[in-house]
CSV table of C-alpha atoms and ligand atoms in Angstrom, one decimal:
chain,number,residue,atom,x,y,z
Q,1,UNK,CA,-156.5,0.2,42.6
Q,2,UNK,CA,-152.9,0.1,42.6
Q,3,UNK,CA,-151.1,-3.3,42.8
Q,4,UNK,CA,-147.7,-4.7,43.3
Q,5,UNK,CA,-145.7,-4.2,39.7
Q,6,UNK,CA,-142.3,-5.4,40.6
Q,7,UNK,CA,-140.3,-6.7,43.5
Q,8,UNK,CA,-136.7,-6.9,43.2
Q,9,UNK,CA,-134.0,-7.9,45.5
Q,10,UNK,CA,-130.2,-6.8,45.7
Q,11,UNK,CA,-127.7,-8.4,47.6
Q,12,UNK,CA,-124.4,-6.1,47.7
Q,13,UNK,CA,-121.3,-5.2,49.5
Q,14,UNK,CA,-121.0,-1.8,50.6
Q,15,UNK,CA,-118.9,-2.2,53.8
Q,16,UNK,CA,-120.3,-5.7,54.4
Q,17,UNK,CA,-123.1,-8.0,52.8
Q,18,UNK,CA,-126.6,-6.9,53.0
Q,19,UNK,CA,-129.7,-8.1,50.9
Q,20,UNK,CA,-132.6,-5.3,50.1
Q,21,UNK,CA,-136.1,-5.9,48.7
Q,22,UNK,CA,-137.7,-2.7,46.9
Q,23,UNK,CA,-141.4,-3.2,46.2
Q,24,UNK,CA,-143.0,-0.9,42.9
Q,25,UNK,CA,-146.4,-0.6,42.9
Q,26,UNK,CA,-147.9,0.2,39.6
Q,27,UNK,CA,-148.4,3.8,40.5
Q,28,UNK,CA,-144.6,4.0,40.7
Q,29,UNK,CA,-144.4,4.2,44.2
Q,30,UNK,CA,-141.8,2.8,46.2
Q,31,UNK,CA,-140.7,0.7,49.0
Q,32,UNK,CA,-138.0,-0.9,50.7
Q,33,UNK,CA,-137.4,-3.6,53.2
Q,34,UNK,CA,-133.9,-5.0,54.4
Q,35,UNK,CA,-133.6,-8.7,54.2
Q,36,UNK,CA,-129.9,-9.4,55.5
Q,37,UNK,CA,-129.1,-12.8,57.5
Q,38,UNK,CA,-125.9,-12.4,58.3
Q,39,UNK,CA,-123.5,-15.5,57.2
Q,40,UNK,CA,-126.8,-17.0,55.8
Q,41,UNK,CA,-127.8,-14.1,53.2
Q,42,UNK,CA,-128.4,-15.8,49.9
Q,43,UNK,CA,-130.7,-18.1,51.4
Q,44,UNK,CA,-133.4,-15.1,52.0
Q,45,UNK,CA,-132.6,-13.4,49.0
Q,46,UNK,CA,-133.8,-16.9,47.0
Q,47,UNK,CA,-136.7,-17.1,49.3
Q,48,UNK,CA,-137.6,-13.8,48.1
Q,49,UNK,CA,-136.5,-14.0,44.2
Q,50,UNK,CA,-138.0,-17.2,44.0
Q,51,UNK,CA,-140.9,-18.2,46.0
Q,52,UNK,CA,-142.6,-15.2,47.3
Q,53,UNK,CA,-141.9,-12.1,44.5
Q,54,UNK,CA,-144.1,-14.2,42.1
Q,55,UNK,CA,-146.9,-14.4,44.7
Q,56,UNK,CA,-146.7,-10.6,45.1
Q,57,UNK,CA,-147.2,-9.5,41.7
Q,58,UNK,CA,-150.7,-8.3,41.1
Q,59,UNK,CA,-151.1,-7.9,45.1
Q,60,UNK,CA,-152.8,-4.4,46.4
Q,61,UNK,CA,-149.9,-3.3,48.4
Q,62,UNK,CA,-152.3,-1.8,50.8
Q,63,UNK,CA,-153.1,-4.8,52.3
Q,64,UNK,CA,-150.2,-5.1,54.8
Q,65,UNK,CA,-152.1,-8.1,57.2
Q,66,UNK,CA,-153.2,-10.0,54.5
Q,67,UNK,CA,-149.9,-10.1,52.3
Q,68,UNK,CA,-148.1,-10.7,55.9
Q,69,UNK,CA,-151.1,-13.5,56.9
Q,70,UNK,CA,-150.6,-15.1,53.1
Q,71,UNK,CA,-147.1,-15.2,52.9
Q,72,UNK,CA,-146.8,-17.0,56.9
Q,73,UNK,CA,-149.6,-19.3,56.4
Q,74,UNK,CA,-149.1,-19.8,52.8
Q,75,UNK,CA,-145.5,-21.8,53.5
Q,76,UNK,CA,-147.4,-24.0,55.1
Q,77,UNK,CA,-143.6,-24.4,57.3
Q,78,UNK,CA,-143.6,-22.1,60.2
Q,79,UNK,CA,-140.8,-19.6,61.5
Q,80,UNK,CA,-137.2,-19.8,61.1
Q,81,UNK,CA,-135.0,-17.1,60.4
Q,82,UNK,CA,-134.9,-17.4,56.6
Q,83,UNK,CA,-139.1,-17.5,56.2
Q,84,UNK,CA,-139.3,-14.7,58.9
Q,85,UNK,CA,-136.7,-12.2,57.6
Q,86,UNK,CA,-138.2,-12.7,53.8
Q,87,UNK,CA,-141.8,-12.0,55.2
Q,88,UNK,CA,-140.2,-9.0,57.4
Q,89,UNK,CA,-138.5,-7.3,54.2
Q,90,UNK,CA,-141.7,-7.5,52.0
Q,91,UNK,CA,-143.7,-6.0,55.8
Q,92,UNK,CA,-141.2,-2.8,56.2
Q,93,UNK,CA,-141.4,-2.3,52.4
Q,94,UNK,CA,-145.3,-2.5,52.4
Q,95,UNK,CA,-145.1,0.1,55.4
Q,96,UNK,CA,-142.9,2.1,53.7
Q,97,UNK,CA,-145.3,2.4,50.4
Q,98,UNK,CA,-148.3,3.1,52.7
Q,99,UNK,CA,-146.3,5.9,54.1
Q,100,UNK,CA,-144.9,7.5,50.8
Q,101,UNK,CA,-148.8,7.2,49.5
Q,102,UNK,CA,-150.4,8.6,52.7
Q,103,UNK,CA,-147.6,11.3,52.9
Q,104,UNK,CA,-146.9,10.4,56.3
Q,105,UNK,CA,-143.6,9.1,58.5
Q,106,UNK,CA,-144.4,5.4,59.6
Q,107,UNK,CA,-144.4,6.4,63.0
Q,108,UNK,CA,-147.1,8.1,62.3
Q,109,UNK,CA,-149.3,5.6,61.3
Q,110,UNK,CA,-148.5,3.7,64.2
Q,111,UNK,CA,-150.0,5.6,66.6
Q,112,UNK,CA,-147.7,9.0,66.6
Q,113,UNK,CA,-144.8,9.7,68.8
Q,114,UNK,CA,-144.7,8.4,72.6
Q,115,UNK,CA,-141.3,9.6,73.0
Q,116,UNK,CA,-139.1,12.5,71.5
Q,117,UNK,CA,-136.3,10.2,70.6
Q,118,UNK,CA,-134.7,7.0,71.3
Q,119,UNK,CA,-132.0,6.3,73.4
Q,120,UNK,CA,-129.5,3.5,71.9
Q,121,UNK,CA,-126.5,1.9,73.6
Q,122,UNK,CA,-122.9,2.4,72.1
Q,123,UNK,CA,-120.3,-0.4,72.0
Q,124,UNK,CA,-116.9,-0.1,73.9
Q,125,UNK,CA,-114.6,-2.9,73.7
Q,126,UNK,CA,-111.1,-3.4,74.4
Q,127,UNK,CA,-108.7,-6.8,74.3
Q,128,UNK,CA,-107.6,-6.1,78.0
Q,129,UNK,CA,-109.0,-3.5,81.2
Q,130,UNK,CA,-106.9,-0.8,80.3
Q,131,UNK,CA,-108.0,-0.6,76.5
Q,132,UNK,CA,-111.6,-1.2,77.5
Q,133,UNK,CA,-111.4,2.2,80.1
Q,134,UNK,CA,-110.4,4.0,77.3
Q,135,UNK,CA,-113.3,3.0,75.2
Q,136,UNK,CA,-115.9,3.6,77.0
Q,137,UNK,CA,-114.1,7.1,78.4
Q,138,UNK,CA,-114.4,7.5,74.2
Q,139,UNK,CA,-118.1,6.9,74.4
Q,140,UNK,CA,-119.2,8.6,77.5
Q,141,UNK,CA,-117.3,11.8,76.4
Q,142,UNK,CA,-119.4,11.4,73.2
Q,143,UNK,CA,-122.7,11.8,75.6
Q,144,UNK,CA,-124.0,8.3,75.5
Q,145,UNK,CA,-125.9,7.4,78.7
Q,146,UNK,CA,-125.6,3.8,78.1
Q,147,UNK,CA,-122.5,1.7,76.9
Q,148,UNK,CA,-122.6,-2.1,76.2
Q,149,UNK,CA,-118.8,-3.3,77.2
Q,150,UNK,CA,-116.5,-6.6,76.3
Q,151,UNK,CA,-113.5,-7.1,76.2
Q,152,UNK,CA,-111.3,-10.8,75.0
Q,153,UNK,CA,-110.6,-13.1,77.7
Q,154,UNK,CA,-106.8,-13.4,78.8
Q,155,UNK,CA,-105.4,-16.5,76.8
Q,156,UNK,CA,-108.3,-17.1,74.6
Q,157,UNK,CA,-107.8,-16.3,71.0
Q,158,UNK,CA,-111.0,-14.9,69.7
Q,159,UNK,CA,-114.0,-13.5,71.9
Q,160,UNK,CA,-117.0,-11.9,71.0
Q,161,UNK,CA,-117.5,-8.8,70.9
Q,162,UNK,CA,-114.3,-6.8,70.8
Q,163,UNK,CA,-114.1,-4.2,67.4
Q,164,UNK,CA,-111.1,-4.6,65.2
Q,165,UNK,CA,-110.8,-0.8,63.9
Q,166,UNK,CA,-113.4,1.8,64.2
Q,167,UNK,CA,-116.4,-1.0,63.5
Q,168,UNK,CA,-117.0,-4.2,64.9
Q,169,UNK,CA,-117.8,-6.8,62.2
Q,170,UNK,CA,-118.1,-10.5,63.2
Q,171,UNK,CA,-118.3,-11.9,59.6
Q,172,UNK,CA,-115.1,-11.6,58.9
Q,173,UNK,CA,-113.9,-14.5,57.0
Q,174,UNK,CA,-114.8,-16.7,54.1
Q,175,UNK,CA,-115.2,-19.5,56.3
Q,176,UNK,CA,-115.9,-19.9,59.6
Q,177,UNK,CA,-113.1,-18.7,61.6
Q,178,UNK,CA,-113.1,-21.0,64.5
Q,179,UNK,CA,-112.6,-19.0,68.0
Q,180,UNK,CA,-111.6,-21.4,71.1
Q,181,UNK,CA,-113.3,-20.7,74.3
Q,182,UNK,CA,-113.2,-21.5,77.8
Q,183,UNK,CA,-116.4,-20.8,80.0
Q,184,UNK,CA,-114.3,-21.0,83.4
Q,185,UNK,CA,-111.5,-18.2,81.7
Q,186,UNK,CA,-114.7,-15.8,80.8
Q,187,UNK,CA,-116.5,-16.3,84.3
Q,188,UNK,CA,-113.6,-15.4,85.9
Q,189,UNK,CA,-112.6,-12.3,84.1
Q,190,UNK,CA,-116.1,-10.8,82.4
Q,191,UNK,CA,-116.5,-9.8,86.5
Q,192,UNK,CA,-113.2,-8.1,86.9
Q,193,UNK,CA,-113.6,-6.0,83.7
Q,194,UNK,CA,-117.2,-5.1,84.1
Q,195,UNK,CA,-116.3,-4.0,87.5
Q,196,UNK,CA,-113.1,-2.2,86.5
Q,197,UNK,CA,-115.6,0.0,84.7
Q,198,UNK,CA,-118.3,0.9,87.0
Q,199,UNK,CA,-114.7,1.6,89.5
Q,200,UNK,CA,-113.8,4.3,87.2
Q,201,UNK,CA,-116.7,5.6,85.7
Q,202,UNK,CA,-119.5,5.5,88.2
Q,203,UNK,CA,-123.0,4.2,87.8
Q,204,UNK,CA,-124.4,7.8,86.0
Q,205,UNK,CA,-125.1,5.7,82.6
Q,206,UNK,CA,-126.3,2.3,81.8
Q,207,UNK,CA,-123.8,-0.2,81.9
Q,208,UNK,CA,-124.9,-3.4,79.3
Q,209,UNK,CA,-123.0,-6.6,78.5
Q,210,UNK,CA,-123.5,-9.5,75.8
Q,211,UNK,CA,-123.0,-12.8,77.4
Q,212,UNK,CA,-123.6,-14.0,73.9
Q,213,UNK,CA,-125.5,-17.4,74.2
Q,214,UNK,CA,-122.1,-18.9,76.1
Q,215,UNK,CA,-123.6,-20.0,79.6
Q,216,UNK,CA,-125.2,-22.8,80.7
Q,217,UNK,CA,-128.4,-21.5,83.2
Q,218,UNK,CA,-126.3,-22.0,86.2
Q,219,UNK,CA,-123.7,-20.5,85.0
Q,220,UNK,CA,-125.5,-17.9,84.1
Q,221,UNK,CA,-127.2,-17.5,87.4
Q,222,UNK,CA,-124.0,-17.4,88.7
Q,223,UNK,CA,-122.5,-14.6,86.5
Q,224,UNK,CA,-125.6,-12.5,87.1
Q,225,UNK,CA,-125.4,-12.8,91.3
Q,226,UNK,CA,-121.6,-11.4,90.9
Q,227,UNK,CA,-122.6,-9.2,88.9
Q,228,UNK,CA,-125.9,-7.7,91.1
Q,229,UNK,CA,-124.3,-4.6,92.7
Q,230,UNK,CA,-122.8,-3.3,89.4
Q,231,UNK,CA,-126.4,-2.4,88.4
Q,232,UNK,CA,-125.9,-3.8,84.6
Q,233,UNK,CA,-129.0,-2.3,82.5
Q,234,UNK,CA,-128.9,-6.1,80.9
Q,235,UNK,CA,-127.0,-8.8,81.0
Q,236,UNK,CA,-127.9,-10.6,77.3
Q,237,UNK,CA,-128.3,-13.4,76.0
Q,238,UNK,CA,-127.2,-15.5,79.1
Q,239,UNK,CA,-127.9,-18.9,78.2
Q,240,UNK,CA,-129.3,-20.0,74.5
Q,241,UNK,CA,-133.1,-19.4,74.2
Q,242,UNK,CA,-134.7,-22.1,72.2
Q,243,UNK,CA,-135.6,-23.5,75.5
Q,244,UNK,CA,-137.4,-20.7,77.0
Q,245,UNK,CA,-137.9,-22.9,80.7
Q,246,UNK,CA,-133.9,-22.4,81.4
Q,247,UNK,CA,-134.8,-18.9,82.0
Q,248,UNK,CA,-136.5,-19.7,85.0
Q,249,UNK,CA,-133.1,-21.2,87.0
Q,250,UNK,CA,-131.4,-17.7,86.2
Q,251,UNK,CA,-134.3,-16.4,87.7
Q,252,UNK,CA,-134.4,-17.7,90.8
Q,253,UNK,CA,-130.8,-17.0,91.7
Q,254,UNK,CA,-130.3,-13.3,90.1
Q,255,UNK,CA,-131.8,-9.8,90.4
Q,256,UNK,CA,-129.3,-8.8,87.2
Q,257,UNK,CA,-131.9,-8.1,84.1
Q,258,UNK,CA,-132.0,-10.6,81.3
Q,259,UNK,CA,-132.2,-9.5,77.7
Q,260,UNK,CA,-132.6,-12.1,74.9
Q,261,UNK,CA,-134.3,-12.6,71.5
Q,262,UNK,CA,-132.0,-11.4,68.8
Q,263,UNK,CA,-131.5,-15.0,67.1
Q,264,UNK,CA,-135.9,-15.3,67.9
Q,265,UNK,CA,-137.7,-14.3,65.1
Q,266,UNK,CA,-141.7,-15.0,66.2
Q,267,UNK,CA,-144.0,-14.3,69.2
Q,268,UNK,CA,-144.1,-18.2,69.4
Q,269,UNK,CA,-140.1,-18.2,70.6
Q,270,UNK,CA,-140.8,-15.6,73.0
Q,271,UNK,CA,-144.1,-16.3,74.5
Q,272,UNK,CA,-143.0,-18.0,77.5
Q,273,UNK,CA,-140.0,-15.8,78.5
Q,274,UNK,CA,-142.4,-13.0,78.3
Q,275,UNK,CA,-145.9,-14.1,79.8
Q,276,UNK,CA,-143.9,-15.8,82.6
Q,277,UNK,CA,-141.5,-12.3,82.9
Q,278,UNK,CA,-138.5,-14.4,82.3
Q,279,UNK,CA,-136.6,-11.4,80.2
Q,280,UNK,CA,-136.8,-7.7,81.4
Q,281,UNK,CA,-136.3,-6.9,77.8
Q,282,UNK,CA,-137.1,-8.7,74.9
Q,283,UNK,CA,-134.5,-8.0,71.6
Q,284,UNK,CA,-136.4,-9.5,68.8
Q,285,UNK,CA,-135.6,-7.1,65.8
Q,286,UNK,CA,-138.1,-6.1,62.6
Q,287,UNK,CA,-135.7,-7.9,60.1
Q,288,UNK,CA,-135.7,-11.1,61.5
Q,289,UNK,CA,-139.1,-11.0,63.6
Q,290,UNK,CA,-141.6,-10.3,60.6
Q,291,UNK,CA,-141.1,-7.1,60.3
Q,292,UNK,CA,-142.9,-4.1,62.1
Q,293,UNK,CA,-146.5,-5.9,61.8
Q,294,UNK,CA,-145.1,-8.9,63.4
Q,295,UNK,CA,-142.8,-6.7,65.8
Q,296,UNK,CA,-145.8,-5.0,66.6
Q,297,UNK,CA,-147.2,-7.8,68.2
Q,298,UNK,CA,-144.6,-9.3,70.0
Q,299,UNK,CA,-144.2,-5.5,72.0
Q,300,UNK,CA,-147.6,-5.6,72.5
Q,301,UNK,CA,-147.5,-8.9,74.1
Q,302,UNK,CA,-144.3,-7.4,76.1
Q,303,UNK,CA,-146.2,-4.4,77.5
Q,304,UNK,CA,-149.0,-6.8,79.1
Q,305,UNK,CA,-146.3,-8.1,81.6
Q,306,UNK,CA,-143.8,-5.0,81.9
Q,307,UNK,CA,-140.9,-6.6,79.7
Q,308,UNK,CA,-139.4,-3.7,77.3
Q,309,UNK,CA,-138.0,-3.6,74.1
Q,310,UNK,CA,-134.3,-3.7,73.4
Q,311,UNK,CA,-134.0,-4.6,69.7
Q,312,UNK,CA,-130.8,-5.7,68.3
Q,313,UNK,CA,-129.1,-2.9,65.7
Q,314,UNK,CA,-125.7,-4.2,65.0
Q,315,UNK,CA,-124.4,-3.1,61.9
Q,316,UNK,CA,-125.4,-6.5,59.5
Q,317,UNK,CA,-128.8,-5.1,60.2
Q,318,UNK,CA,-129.0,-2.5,57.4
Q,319,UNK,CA,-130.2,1.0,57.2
Q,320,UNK,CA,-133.5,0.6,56.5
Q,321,UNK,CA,-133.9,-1.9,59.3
Q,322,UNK,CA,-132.4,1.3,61.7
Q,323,UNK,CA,-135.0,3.3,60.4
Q,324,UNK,CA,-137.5,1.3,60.9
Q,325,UNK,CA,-136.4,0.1,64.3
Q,326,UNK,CA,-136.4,3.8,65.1
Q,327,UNK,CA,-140.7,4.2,63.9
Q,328,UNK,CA,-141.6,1.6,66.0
Q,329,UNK,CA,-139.4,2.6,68.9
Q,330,UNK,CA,-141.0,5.9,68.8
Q,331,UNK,CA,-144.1,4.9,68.8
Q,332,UNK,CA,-144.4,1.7,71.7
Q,333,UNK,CA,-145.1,2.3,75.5
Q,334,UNK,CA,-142.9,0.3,76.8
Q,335,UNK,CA,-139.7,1.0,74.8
Q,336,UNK,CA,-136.6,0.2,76.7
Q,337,UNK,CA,-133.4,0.8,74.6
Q,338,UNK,CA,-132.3,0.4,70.8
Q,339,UNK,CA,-129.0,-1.3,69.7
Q,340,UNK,CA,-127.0,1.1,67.3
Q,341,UNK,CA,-123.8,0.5,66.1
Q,342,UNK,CA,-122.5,3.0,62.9
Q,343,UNK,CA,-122.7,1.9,59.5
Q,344,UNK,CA,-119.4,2.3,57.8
Q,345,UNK,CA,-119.4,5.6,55.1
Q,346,UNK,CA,-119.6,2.7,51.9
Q,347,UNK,CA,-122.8,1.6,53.7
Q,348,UNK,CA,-124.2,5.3,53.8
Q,349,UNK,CA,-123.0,5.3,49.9
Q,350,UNK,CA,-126.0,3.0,49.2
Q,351,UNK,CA,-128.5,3.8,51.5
Q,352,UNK,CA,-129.6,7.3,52.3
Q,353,UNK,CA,-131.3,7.3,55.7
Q,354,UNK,CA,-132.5,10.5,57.7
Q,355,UNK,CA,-132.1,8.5,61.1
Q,356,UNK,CA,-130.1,11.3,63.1
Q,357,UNK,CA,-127.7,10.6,66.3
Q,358,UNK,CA,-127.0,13.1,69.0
Q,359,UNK,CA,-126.1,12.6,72.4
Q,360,UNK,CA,-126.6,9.3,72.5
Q,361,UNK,CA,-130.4,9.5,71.2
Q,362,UNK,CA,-131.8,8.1,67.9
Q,363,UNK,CA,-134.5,10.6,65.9
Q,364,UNK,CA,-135.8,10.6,62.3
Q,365,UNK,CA,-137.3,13.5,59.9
Q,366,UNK,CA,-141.1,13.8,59.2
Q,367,UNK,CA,-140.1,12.3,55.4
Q,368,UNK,CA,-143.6,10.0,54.1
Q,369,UNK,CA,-142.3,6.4,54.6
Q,370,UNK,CA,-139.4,4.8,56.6
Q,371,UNK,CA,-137.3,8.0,54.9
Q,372,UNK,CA,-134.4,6.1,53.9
Q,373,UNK,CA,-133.7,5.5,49.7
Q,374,UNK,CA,-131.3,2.9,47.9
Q,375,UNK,CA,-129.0,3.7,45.2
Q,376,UNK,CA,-129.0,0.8,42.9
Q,377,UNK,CA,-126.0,2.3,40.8
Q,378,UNK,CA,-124.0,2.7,44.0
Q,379,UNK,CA,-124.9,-0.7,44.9
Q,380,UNK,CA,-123.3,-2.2,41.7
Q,381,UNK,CA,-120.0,-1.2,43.0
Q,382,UNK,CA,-119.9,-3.4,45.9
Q,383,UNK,CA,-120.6,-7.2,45.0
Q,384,UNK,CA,-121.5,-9.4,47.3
Q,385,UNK,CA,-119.1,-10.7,49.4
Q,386,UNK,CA,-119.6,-14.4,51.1
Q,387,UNK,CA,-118.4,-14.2,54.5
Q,388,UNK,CA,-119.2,-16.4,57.7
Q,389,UNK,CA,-120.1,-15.8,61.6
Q,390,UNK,CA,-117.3,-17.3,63.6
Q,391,UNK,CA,-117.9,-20.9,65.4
Q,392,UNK,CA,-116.9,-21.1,69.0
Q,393,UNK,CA,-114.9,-24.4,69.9
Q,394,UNK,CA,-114.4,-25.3,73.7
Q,395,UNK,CA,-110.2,-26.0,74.5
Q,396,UNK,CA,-111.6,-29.8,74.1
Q,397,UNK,CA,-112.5,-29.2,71.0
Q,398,UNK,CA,-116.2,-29.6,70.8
Q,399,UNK,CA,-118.5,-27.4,69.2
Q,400,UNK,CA,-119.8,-24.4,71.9
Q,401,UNK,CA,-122.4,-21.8,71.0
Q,402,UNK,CA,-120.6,-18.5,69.3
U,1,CS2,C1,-124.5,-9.2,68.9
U,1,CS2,C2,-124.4,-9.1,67.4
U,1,CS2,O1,-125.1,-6.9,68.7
U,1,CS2,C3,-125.2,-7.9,69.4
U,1,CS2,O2,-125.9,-8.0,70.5
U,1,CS2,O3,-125.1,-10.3,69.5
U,1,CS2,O4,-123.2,-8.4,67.2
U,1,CS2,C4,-124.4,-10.4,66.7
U,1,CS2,O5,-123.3,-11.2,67.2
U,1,CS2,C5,-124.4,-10.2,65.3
U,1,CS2,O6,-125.4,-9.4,64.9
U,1,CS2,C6,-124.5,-11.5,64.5
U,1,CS2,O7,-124.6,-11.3,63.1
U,2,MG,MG1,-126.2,-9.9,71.2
């Protein structure tokens, strides 16, 4: 029987911080999982390196449910984002060995394709209207049928959400850079700009837009009524989601579709939003939700009551996550979008993926396992590079969710 001989993690650099776990077995076949917590990515990598890598060794690597029951019951602590992205790197890489050994793409041996690719949103941003228009003119002309938009609000200094160059990267300093915001300055202008763009460009795509955790549920419920005849494909993340019942107030006031669950990482902090159709779509992603076994689940539990998957991709979600994003989107009934912002050309340095965009669509080759490999030696050039998520301060001064 072969077993788990080695598990190492690397946390580099290339074009922004990302942690990977490869698994060896002692056949000498490979696997890789991402395990990159953006602002938080040491933490993972020592839950990895130091209390789950020695419980691996010796493990049969084809025993994906066990390894994932062990390693979440094991820690006796449940969830979190640290616990849950550790399990989900050693999942993917455990789906990636049984692949390479079985000579199959993982979509394959979850169930085959349901779909012939996936569609994925792009990300147009601008720091006023007119510079907005001309992104998403940029993105349509590139054949994307859906285009999340944001732009900064007049005044403020920071916002979320707008690109500085050709990639948007929101760790972008060494310590918090703290943003000031004003709920009553967004409210009044996300509206206009939104609106500016279905004026010019029509509703013939999906039109998406990242409220980012800033609303309270009224607010919210008001942003998504002036919002209703713009058709949005999502509004996200409209209010924060640890408490699942706040969903409900949106509810009853707005048509607008919710999206949430990026920051989620277990069935447990979705169950609610999704059993009581809360959400239309539900974003919980396979690096931070337990990987694909885990994320298996939670879609499952989706499909029973018509909510779809919308799974974040930004780019501190590696390559590896991508690719493995793109099997399981593949493969579930009730896919609804996937998230996919480029990775810059040092990123693609380290990781070689065969995840293919065209038209606005996400597909992958028939390679055995997820298909992507990781150059080590590449790697070496790019140290890791501590940087922080921004912190959102209200004009009084108090602490508001980024
Ligand atoms: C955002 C992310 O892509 C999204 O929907 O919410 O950019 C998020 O801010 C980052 O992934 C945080 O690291
Ligand atoms: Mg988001």
């Amino acid at each position: 029987m072969s077993t788990i001989e080695r598990a190492e993690v690397f946390v580099a650099s290339p074009g922004r911080n990302f942690v990977t776990l490869r698994i060896t077995t002692s056949d000498g076949v490979t696997g890789l999982g991402d395990a990159t917590l953006n602002g938080r990515e040491l933490a993972v990598a020592s839950y990895l390196r130091d209390h789950v890598v020695p419980l691996l060794i010796g493990r049969d690597p084809a025993r994906i449910e066990d390894i994932w029951q062990f390693l979440y019951r094991g820690a006796y602590w449940r969830r979190g984002p640290v616990t849950m992205t550790a399990i989900a790197a050693v999942d993917v890489a455990l789906w990636d060995i049984k692949g390479r050994v079985a000579g199959l793409p993982v979509y394959q041996l979850l169930g085959g394709r349901s779909r012939d690719a996936v569609m994925v949103y792009a990300h147009a941003s601008g720091t006023d209207v007119p510079s907005l228009l001309d992104d998403v003119a940029k993105f349509r002309d590139l054949g994307y049928q859906a285009i999340r938009a944001q732009t900064g609000v007049p005044g403020l200094g920071g916002s979320y959400g707008v690109r500085k160059g050709e990639v948007y990267e929101p760790a972008n300093s060494n310590l918090p850079d703290e943003q000031p915001w004003s709920t009553e300055a967004y409210l009044d202008f996300a509206p206009t700009y939104l609106r500016a763009v279905r004026e010019k460009f029509g509703s013939a795509f999906h039109l998406l837009h990242d409220v980012h955790h800033r609303l309270t549920p009224i607010e919210a419920a008001r942003f998504g009524k002036s919002v209703e005849d713009l058709r949005l494909f999502w509004m996200e993340d409209p209010t924060p989601a640890e408490n699942q019942e706040a969903f409900r107030l949106i509810r009853q006031h707005t048509t607008t579709p919710i999206a949430t669950g990026e920051i989620l990482n277990s069935i447990w902090d979705v169950k609610d939003l999704i059993t009581e159709q809360l959400i239309d779509y539900v974003r919980t992603t396979v690096v931070h939700a337990g990987g694909i076994t885990h994320l298996r689940r939670i879609f499952d539990l989706a499909a029973l009551y018509q909510v779809r998957t919308g799974s974040h991709g930004a780019t501190d979600l590696s390559p590896i996550s991508l690719a493995a994003a793109v099997h399981v989107d593949l493969t579930v009934p009730n896919f609804g979008i996937q998230e996919y912002m480029p990775h810059v050309e040092q990123t693609m340095q380290v990781f070689r993926t065969n995840v293919t965009l065209e038209n606005g669509m996400l597909d992958l080759s028939d390679e055995p396992g997820l298909g992507v490999e990781y150059d080590e030696k590449a790697a070496e050039r790019y140290p890791y590079d501590p940087k922080y998520l921004p912190v959102a301060r209200r004009l009084d001064g108090s602490v508001h969710d980024w």
